[in-house]
C-alpha positions as a LaTeX table, in Angstrom:
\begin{tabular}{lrrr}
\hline
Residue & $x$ (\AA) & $y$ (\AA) & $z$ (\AA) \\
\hline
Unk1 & 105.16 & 128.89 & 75.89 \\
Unk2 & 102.70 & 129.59 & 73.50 \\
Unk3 & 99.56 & 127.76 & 73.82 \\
Unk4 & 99.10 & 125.09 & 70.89 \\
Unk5 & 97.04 & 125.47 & 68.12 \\
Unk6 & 93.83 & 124.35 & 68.49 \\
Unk7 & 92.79 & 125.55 & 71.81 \\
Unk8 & 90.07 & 127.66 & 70.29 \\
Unk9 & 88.03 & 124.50 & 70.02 \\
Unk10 & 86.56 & 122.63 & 72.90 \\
Unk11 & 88.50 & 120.19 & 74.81 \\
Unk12 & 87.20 & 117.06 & 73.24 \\
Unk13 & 87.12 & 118.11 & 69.73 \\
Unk14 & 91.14 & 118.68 & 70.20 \\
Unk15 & 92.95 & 115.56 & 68.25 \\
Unk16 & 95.90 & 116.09 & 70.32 \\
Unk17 & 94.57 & 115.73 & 73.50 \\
Unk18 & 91.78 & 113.24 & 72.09 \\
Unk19 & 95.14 & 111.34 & 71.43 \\
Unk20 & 96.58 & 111.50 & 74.62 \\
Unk21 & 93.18 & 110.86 & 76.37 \\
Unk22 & 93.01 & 107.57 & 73.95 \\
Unk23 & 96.96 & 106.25 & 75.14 \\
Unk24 & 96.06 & 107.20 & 78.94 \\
Unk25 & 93.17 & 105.06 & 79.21 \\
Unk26 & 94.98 & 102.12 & 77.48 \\
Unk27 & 97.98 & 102.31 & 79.24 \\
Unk28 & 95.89 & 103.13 & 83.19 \\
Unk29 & 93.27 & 99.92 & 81.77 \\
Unk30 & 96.65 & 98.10 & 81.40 \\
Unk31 & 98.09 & 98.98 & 84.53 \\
Unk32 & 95.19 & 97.63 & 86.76 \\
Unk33 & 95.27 & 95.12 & 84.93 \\
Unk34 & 98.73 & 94.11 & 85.79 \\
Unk35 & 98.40 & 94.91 & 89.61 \\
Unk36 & 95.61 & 92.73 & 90.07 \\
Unk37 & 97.25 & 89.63 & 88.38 \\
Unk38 & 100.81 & 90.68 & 89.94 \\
Unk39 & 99.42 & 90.67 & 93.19 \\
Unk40 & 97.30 & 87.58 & 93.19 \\
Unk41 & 100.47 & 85.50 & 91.79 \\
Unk42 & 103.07 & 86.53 & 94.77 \\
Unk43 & 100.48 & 86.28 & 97.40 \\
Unk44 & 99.72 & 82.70 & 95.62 \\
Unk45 & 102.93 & 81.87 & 95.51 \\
Unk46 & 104.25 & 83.45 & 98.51 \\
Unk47 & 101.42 & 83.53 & 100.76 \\
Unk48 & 103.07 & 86.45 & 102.77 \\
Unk49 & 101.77 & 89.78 & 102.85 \\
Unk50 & 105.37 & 90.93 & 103.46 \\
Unk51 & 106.16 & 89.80 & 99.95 \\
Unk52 & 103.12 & 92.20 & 98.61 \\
Unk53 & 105.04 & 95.04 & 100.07 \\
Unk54 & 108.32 & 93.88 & 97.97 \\
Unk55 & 106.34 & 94.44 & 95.24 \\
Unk56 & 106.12 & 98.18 & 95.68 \\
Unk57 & 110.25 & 98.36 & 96.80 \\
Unk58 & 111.41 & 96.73 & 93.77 \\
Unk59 & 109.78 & 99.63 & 91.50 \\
Unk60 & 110.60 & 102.21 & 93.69 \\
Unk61 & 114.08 & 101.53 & 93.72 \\
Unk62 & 114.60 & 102.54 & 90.41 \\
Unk63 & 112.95 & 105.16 & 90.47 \\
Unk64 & 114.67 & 106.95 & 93.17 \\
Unk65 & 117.88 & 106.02 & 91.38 \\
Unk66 & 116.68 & 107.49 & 87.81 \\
Unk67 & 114.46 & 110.52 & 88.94 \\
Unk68 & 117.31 & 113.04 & 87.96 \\
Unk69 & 117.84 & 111.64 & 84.47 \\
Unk70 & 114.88 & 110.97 & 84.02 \\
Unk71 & 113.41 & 114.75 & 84.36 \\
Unk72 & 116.06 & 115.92 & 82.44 \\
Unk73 & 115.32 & 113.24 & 80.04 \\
Unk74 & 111.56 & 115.13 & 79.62 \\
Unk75 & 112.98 & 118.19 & 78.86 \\
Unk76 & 115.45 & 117.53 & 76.35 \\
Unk77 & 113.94 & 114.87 & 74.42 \\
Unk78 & 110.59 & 114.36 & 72.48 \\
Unk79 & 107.90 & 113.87 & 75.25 \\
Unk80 & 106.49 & 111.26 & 72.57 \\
Unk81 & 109.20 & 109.30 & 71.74 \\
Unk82 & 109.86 & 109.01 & 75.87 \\
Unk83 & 106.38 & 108.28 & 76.76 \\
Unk84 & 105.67 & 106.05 & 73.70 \\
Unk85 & 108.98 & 103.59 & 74.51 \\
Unk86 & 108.31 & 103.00 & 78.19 \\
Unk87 & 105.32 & 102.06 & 77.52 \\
Unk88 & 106.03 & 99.46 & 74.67 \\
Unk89 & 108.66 & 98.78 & 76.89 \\
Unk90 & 105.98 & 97.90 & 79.77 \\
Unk91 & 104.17 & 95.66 & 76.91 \\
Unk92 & 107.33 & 93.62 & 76.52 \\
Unk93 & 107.73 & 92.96 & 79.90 \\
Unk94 & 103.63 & 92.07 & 80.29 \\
Unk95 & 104.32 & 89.36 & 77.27 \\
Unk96 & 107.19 & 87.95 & 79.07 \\
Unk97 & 105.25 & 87.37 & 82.30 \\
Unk98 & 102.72 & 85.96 & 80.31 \\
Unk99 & 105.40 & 83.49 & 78.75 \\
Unk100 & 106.48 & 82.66 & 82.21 \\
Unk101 & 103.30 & 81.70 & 83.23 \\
Unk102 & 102.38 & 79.37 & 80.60 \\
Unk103 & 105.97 & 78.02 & 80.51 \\
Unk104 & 106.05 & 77.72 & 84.40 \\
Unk105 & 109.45 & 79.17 & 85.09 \\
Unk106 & 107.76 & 82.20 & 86.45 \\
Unk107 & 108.51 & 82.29 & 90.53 \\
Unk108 & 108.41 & 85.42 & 92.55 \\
Unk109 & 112.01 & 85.95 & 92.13 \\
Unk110 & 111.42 & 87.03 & 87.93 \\
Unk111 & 108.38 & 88.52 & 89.33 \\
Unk112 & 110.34 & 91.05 & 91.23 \\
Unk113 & 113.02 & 91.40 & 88.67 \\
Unk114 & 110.74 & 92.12 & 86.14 \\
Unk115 & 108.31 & 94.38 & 87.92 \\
Unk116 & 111.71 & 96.27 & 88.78 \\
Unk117 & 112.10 & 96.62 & 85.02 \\
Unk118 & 108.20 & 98.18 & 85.27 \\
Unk119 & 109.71 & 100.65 & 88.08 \\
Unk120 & 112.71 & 102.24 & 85.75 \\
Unk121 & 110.31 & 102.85 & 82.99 \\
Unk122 & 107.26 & 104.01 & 84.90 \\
Unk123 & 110.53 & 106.63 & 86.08 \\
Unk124 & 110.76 & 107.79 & 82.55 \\
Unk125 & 107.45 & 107.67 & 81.59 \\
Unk126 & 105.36 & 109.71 & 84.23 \\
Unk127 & 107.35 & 112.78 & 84.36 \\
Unk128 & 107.38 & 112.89 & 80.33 \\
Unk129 & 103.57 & 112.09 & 80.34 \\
Unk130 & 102.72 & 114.79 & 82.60 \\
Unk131 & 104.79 & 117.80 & 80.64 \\
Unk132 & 102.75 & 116.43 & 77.55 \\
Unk133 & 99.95 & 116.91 & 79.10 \\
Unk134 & 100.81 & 120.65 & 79.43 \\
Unk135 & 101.72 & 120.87 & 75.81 \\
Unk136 & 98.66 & 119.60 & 74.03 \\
Unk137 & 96.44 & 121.89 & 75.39 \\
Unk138 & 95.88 & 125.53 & 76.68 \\
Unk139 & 97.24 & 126.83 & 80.07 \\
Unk140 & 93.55 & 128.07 & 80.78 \\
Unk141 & 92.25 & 124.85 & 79.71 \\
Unk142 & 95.04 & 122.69 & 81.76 \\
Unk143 & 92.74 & 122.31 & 85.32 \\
Unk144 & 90.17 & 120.99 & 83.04 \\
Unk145 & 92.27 & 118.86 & 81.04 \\
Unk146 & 93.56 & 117.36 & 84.65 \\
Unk147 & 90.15 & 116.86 & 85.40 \\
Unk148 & 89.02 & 114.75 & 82.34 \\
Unk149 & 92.34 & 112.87 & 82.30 \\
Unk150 & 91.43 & 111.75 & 86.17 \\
Unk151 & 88.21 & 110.67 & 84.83 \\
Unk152 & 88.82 & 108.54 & 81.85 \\
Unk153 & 91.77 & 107.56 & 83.94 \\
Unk154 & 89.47 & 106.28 & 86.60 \\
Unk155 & 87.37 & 104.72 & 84.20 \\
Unk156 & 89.77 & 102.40 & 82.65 \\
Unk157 & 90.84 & 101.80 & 86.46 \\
Unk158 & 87.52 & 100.63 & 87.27 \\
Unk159 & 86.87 & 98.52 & 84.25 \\
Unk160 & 90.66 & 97.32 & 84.37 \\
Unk161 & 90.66 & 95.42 & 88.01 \\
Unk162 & 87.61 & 93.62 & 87.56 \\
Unk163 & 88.75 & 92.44 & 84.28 \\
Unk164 & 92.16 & 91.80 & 84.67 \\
Unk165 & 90.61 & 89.32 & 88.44 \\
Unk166 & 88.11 & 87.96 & 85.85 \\
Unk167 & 90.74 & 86.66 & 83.34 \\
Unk168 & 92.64 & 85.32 & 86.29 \\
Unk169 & 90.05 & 83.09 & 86.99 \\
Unk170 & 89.18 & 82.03 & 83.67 \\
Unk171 & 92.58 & 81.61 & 82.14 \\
Unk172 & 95.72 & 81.84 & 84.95 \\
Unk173 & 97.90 & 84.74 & 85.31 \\
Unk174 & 98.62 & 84.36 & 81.37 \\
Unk175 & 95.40 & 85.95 & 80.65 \\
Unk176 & 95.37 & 89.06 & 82.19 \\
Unk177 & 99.40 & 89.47 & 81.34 \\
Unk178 & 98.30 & 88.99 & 77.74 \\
Unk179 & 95.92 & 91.67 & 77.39 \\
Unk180 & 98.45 & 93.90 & 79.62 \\
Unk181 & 100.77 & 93.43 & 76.58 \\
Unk182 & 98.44 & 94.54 & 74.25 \\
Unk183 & 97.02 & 97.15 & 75.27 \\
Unk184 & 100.49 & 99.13 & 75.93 \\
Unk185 & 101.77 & 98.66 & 73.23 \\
Unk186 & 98.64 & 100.03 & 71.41 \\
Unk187 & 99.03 & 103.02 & 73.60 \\
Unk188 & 102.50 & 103.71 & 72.71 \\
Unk189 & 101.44 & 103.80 & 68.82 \\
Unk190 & 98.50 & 106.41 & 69.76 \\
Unk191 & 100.87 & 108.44 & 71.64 \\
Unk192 & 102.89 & 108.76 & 68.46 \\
Unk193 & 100.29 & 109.76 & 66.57 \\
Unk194 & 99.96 & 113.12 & 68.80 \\
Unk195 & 100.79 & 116.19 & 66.26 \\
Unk196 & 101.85 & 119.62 & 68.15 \\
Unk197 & 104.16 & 122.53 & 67.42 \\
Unk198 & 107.25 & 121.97 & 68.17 \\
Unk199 & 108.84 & 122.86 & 71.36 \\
Unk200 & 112.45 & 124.14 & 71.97 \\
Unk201 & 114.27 & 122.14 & 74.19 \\
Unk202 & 117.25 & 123.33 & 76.66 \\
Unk203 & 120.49 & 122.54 & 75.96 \\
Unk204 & 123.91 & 123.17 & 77.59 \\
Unk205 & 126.49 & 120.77 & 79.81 \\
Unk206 & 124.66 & 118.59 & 82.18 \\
Unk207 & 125.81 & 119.16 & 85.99 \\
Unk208 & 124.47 & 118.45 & 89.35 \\
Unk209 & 122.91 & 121.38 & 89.39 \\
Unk210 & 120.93 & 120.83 & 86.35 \\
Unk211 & 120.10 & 117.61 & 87.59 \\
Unk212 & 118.52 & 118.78 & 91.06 \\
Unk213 & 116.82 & 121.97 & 89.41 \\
Unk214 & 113.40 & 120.54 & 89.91 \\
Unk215 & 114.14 & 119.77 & 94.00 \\
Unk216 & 115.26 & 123.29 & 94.29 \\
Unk217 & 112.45 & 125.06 & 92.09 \\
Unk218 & 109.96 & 123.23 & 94.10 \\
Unk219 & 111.54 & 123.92 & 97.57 \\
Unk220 & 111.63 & 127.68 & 96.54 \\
Unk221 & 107.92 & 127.57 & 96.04 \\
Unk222 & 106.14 & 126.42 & 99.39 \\
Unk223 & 102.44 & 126.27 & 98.54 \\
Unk224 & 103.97 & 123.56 & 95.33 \\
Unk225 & 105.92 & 121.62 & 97.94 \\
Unk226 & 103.36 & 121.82 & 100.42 \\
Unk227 & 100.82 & 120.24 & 97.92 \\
Unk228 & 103.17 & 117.30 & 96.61 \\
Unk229 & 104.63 & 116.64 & 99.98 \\
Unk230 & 101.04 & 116.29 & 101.50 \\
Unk231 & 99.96 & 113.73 & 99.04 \\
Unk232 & 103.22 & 112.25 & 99.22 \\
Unk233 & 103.30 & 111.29 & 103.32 \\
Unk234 & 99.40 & 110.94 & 103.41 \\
Unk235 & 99.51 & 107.89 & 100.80 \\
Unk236 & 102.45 & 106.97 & 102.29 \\
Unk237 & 101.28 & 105.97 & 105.42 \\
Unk238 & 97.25 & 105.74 & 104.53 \\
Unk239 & 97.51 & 103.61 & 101.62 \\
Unk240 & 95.84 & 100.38 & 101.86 \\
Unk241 & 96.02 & 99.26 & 98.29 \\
Unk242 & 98.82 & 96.72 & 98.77 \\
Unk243 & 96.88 & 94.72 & 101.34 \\
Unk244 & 93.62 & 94.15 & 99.17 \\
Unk245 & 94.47 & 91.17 & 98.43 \\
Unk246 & 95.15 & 89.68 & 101.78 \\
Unk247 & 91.19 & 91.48 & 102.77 \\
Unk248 & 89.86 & 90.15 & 99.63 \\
Unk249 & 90.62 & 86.30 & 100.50 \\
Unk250 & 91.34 & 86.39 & 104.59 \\
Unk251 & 88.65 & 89.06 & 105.52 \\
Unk252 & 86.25 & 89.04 & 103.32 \\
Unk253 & 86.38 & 85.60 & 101.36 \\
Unk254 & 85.98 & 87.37 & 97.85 \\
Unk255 & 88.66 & 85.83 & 96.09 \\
Unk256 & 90.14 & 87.18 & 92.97 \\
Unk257 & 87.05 & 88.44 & 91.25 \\
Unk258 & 86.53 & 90.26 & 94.93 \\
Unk259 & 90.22 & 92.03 & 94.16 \\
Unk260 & 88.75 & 93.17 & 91.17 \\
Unk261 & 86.08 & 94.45 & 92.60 \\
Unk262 & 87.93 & 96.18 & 95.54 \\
Unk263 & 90.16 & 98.11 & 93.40 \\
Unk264 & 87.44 & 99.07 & 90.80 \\
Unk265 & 85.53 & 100.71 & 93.80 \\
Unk266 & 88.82 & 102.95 & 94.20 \\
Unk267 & 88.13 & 103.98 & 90.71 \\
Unk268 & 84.60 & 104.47 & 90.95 \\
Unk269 & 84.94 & 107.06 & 93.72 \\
Unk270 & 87.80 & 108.88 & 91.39 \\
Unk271 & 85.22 & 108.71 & 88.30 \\
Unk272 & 82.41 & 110.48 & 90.01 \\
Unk273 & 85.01 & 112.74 & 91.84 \\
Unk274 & 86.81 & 113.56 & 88.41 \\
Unk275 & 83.34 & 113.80 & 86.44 \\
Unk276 & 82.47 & 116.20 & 88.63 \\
Unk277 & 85.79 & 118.85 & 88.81 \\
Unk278 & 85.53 & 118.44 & 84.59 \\
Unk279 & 82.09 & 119.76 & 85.01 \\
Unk280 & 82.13 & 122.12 & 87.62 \\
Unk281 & 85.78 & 122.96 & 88.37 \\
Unk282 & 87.03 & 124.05 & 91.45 \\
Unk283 & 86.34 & 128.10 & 92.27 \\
Unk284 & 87.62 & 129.83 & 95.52 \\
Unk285 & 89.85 & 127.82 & 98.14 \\
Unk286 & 91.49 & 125.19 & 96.20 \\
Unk287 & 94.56 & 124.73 & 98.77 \\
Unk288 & 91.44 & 123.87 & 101.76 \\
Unk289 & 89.48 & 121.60 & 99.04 \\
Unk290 & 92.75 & 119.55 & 98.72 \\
Unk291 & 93.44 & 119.96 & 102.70 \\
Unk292 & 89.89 & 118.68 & 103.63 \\
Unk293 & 89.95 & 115.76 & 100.89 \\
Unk294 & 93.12 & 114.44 & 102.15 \\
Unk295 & 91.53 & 114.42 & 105.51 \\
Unk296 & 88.57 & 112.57 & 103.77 \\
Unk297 & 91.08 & 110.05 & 102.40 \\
Unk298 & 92.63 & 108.69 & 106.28 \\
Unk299 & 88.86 & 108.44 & 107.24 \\
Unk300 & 88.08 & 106.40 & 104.52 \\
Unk301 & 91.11 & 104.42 & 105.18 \\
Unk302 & 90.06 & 103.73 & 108.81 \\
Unk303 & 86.12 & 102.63 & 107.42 \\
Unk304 & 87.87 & 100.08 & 105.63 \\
Unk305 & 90.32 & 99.05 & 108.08 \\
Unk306 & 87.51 & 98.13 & 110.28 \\
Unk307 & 84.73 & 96.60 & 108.24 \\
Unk308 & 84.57 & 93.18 & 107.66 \\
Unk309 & 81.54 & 93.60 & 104.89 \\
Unk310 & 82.20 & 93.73 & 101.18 \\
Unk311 & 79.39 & 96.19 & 100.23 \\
Unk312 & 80.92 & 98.81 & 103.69 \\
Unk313 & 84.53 & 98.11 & 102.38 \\
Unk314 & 83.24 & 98.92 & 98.69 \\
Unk315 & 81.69 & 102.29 & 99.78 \\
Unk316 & 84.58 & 103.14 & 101.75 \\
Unk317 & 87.09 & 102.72 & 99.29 \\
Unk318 & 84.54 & 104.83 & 97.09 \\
Unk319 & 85.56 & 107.44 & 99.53 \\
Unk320 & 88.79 & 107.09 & 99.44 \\
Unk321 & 89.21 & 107.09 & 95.61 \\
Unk322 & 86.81 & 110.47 & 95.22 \\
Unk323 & 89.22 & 112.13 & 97.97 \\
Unk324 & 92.37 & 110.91 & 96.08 \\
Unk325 & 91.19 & 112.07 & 92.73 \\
Unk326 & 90.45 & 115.22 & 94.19 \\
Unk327 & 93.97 & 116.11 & 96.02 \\
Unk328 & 95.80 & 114.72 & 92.35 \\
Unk329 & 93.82 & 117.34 & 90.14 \\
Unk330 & 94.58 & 120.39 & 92.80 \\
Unk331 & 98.81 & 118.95 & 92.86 \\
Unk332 & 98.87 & 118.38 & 89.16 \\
Unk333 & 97.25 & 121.72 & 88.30 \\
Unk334 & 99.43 & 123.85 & 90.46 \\
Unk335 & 102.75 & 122.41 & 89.60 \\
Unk336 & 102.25 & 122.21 & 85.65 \\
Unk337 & 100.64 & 125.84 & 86.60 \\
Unk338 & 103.48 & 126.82 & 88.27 \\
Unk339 & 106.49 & 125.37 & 86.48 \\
Unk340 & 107.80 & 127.18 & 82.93 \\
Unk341 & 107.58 & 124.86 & 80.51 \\
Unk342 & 111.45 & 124.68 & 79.83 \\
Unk343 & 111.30 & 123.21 & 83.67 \\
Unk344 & 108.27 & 120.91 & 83.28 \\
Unk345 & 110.48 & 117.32 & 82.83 \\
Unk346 & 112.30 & 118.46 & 85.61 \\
Unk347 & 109.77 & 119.19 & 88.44 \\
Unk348 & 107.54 & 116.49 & 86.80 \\
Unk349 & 109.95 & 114.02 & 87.46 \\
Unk350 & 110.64 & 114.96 & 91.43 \\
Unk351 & 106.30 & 115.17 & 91.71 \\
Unk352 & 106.64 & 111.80 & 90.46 \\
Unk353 & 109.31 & 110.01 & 92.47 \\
Unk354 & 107.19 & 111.97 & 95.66 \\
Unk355 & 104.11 & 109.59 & 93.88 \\
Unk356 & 106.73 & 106.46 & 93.82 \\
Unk357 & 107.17 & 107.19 & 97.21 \\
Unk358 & 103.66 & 107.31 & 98.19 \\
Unk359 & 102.53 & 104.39 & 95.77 \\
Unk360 & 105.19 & 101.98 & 95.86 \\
Unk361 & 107.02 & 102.63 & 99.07 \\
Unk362 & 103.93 & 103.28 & 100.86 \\
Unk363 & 103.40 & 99.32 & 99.34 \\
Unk364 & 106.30 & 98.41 & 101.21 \\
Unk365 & 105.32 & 100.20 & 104.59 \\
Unk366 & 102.01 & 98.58 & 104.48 \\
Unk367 & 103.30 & 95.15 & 103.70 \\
Unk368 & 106.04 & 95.44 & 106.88 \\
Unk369 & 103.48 & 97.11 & 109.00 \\
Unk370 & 100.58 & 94.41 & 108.30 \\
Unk371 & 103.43 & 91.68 & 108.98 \\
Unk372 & 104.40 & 93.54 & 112.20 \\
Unk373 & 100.70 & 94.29 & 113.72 \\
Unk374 & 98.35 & 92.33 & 111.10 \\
Unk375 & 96.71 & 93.78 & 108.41 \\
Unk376 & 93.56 & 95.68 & 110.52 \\
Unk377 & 95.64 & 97.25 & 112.64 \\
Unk378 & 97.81 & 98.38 & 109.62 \\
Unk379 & 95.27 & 99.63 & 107.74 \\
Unk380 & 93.20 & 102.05 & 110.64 \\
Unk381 & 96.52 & 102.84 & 112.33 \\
Unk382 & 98.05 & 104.67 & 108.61 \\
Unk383 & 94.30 & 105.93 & 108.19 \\
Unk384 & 94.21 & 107.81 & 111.61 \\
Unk385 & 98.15 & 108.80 & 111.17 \\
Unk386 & 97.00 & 110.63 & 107.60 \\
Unk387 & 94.36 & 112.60 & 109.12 \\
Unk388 & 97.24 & 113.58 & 111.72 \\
Unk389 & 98.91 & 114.60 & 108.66 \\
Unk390 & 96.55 & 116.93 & 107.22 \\
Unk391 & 96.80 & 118.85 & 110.89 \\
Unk392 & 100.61 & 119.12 & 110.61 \\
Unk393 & 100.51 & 120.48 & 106.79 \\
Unk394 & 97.94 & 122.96 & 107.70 \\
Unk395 & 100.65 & 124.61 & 110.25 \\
Unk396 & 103.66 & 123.86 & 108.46 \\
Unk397 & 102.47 & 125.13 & 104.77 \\
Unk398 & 99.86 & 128.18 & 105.13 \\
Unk399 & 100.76 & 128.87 & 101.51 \\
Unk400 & 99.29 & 125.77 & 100.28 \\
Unk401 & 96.19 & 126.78 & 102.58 \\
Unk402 & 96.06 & 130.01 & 100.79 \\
Unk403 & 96.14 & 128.97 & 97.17 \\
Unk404 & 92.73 & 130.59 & 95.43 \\
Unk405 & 91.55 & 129.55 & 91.93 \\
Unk406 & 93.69 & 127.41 & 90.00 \\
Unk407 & 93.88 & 129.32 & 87.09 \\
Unk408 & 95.65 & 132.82 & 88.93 \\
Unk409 & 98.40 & 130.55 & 89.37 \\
Unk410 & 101.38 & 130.95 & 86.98 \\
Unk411 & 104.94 & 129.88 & 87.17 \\
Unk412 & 105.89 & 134.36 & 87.91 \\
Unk413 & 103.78 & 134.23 & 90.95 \\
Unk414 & 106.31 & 132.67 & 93.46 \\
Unk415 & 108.96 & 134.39 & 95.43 \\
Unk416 & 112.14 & 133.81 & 94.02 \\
Unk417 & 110.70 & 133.27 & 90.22 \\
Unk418 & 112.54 & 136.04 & 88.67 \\
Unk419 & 115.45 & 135.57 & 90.30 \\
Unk420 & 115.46 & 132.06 & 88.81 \\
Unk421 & 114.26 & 132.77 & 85.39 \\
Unk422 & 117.90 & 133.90 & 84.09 \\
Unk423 & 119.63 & 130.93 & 85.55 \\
Unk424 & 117.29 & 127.89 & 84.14 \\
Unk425 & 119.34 & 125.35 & 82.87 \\
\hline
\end{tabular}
């Protein structure tokens, strides 16, 4: 693929991926937005931390189901059009919870069903977002690019809890479902102002094999599965996102504005973490860097497990999110470095259901698991099983140890690549 056009110019003097930057904040701002409010109303109107977990099934569901249509649907379509539907699609959905809420029909059973709806286009939308991403802007500027999208990213994730807890309190779940609404839908019209040369798109018959493509180029590639896998399990069982809101009110009496508050501290760890890689990006030893934060991530994980003090549970999560951020711009890089762009949609889309699985199954596992054992236990026991993790991955993948700099990777440097070359669908 030939890088685009203006990639002679500095990163943010690019309109395209100004553009992009613009939607992602919108649409992340949006999303934390969302999470905070969904989360407060089912535990409100639940009261069962097994219910929070549900929340995190019902969107994975889908997109387990849709992950091979949904690369191929990344690949043979405009990445635009794709991107810029789910998420007006996600703004709909955001103005009919608000409806609910005023109208008081909303239980947790159209909750569910309509966070579901969230799940199948999230599918769509992630693995279409990311190949974009590789298209606006220069291979040797795409570890960079990663980097500043984490950041802004993080910044609307940091603003985005605290306001979405805020209008909550002030105005009922309406509020924050309201402003959910808007601002997707104002990122889907920015990502449709993105201009680009155009890209050819694969065609042919569509088989099974087609459809599993990105499974197998990955598994041909260990130090690319190694990386996605990693993040994938560590989340998985680490992730203590889904039970902030049962430490925000039973732990540490903070209430809503506390969940806010909670979650932005995630994102204030990724900013300074992201801030830093678009400053000074990562040299020698990327595969340890990711290794070591992942590590970083369970002991975070355990600090908060344990602490019953919302300035300790604050800097721990502060931790956690730098660690995170770190690990996503080392997995991104080396599979949008290591995928042809004809395959991009594809491998996108299996990275992405491994991120459903961490995200919302791992939502699910730490809503049955804090049922089961209670939420402490839940929490330091998946922080302490990550860092187990990291030990494993280190034996099992030495390729991923091995990765160098970023930007030596390329999709010809894998055993196997020119073997597959002539038979991409």
């Amino acid at each position: 693929m030939a890088d685009p056009a203006p990639a002679t110019l500095p990163l943010w003097r690019q309109p395209p991926f100004l553009l992009f930057l613009s939607s992602r904040v919108l649409s992340a701002f949006a999303l934390q937005m969302q999470v905070v409010a969904v989360g407060w109303q089912v535990y409100a109107l639940t009261d069962s931390a097994f219910a929070l977990g549900l929340i995190g099934l019902v969107q994975f569901v889908p997109m387990l189901l849709l992950t091979p249509v949904t690369g191929l649907a990344a690949d043979r379509l405009d990445r635009r059009a794709v991107t810029a539907a789910c998420r007006a699609a996600n703004g709909l959905a955001a103005a009919a919870l608000a409806a609910g809420s005023l109208a008081g029909w909303l239980d947790a059973g159209w909750i569910f069903a309509i966070v579901a709806l969230f799940g199948a286009t999230r599918a769509f939308e992630m693995p279409a977002s990311q190949a974009l991403l590789a298209s606006v802007v220069a291979t040797k500027d795409l570890a960079r690019a990663n980097a500043l999208a984490a950041s802004t990213g993080q910044a609307a994730t940091i603003a985005g809890p605290a306001a979405g807890g805020l209008l909550y309190a002030a105005g009922g779940p309406a509020a924050p479902y309201a402003g959910v609404a808007a601002l997707a839908l104002l990122s889907a019209v920015l990502v449709l102002l993105i201009r680009m040369a155009a890209q050819p798109r694969p065609r042919g018959r569509v088989t099974l094999e087609v459809l599993l493509s990105g499974l197998v180029f990955l598994r041909a590639r260990p130090a690319l599965m190694g990386a996605v896998t990693l993040d994938m399990v560590a989340v998985l069982i680490g992730g203590a996102a889904a039970l902030l809101p049962v430490y925000a009110r039973d732990i540490l009496d903070a209430g809503p504005w506390g969940l806010g508050i909670l979650r932005s501290a995630l994102a204030v760890g990724g900013l300074a973490a992201s801030l830093w890689l678009a400053w000074r990006p990562l040299g020698r030893r990327a595969g340890r860097s990711m290794l070591r934060a992942v590590a970083l991530f369970g002991a975070g994980t355990v600090v908060f497990g344990l602490s019953e003090s919302l300035a300790l549970s604050v800097l721990a999560l502060a931790l956690v999110g730098a660690a995170d951020v770190v690990s996503v711009v080392v997995r991104q890089s080396l599979v949008q470095l290591g995928t042809p762009d004809e395959m991009r949609g594809r491998v996108a889309a299996v990275n992405s259901l491994f991120i459903g699985t961490s995200n919302q199954l791992g939502e699910f596992y730490a809503g049955s698991m804090a049922a089961l054992l209670g939420p402490v236990a839940a929490v330091v026991l998946g922080g302490f099983g990550t860092m187990t993790v990291v030990l494993l991955w280190m034996r099992w993948f030495p390729a991923l140890r091995a990765v160098d700099r970023l930007e030596d990777v390329t999709p010809h440097q894998s055993p196997g690549h020119a073997a597959m070359r002539h038979t991409l669908p």
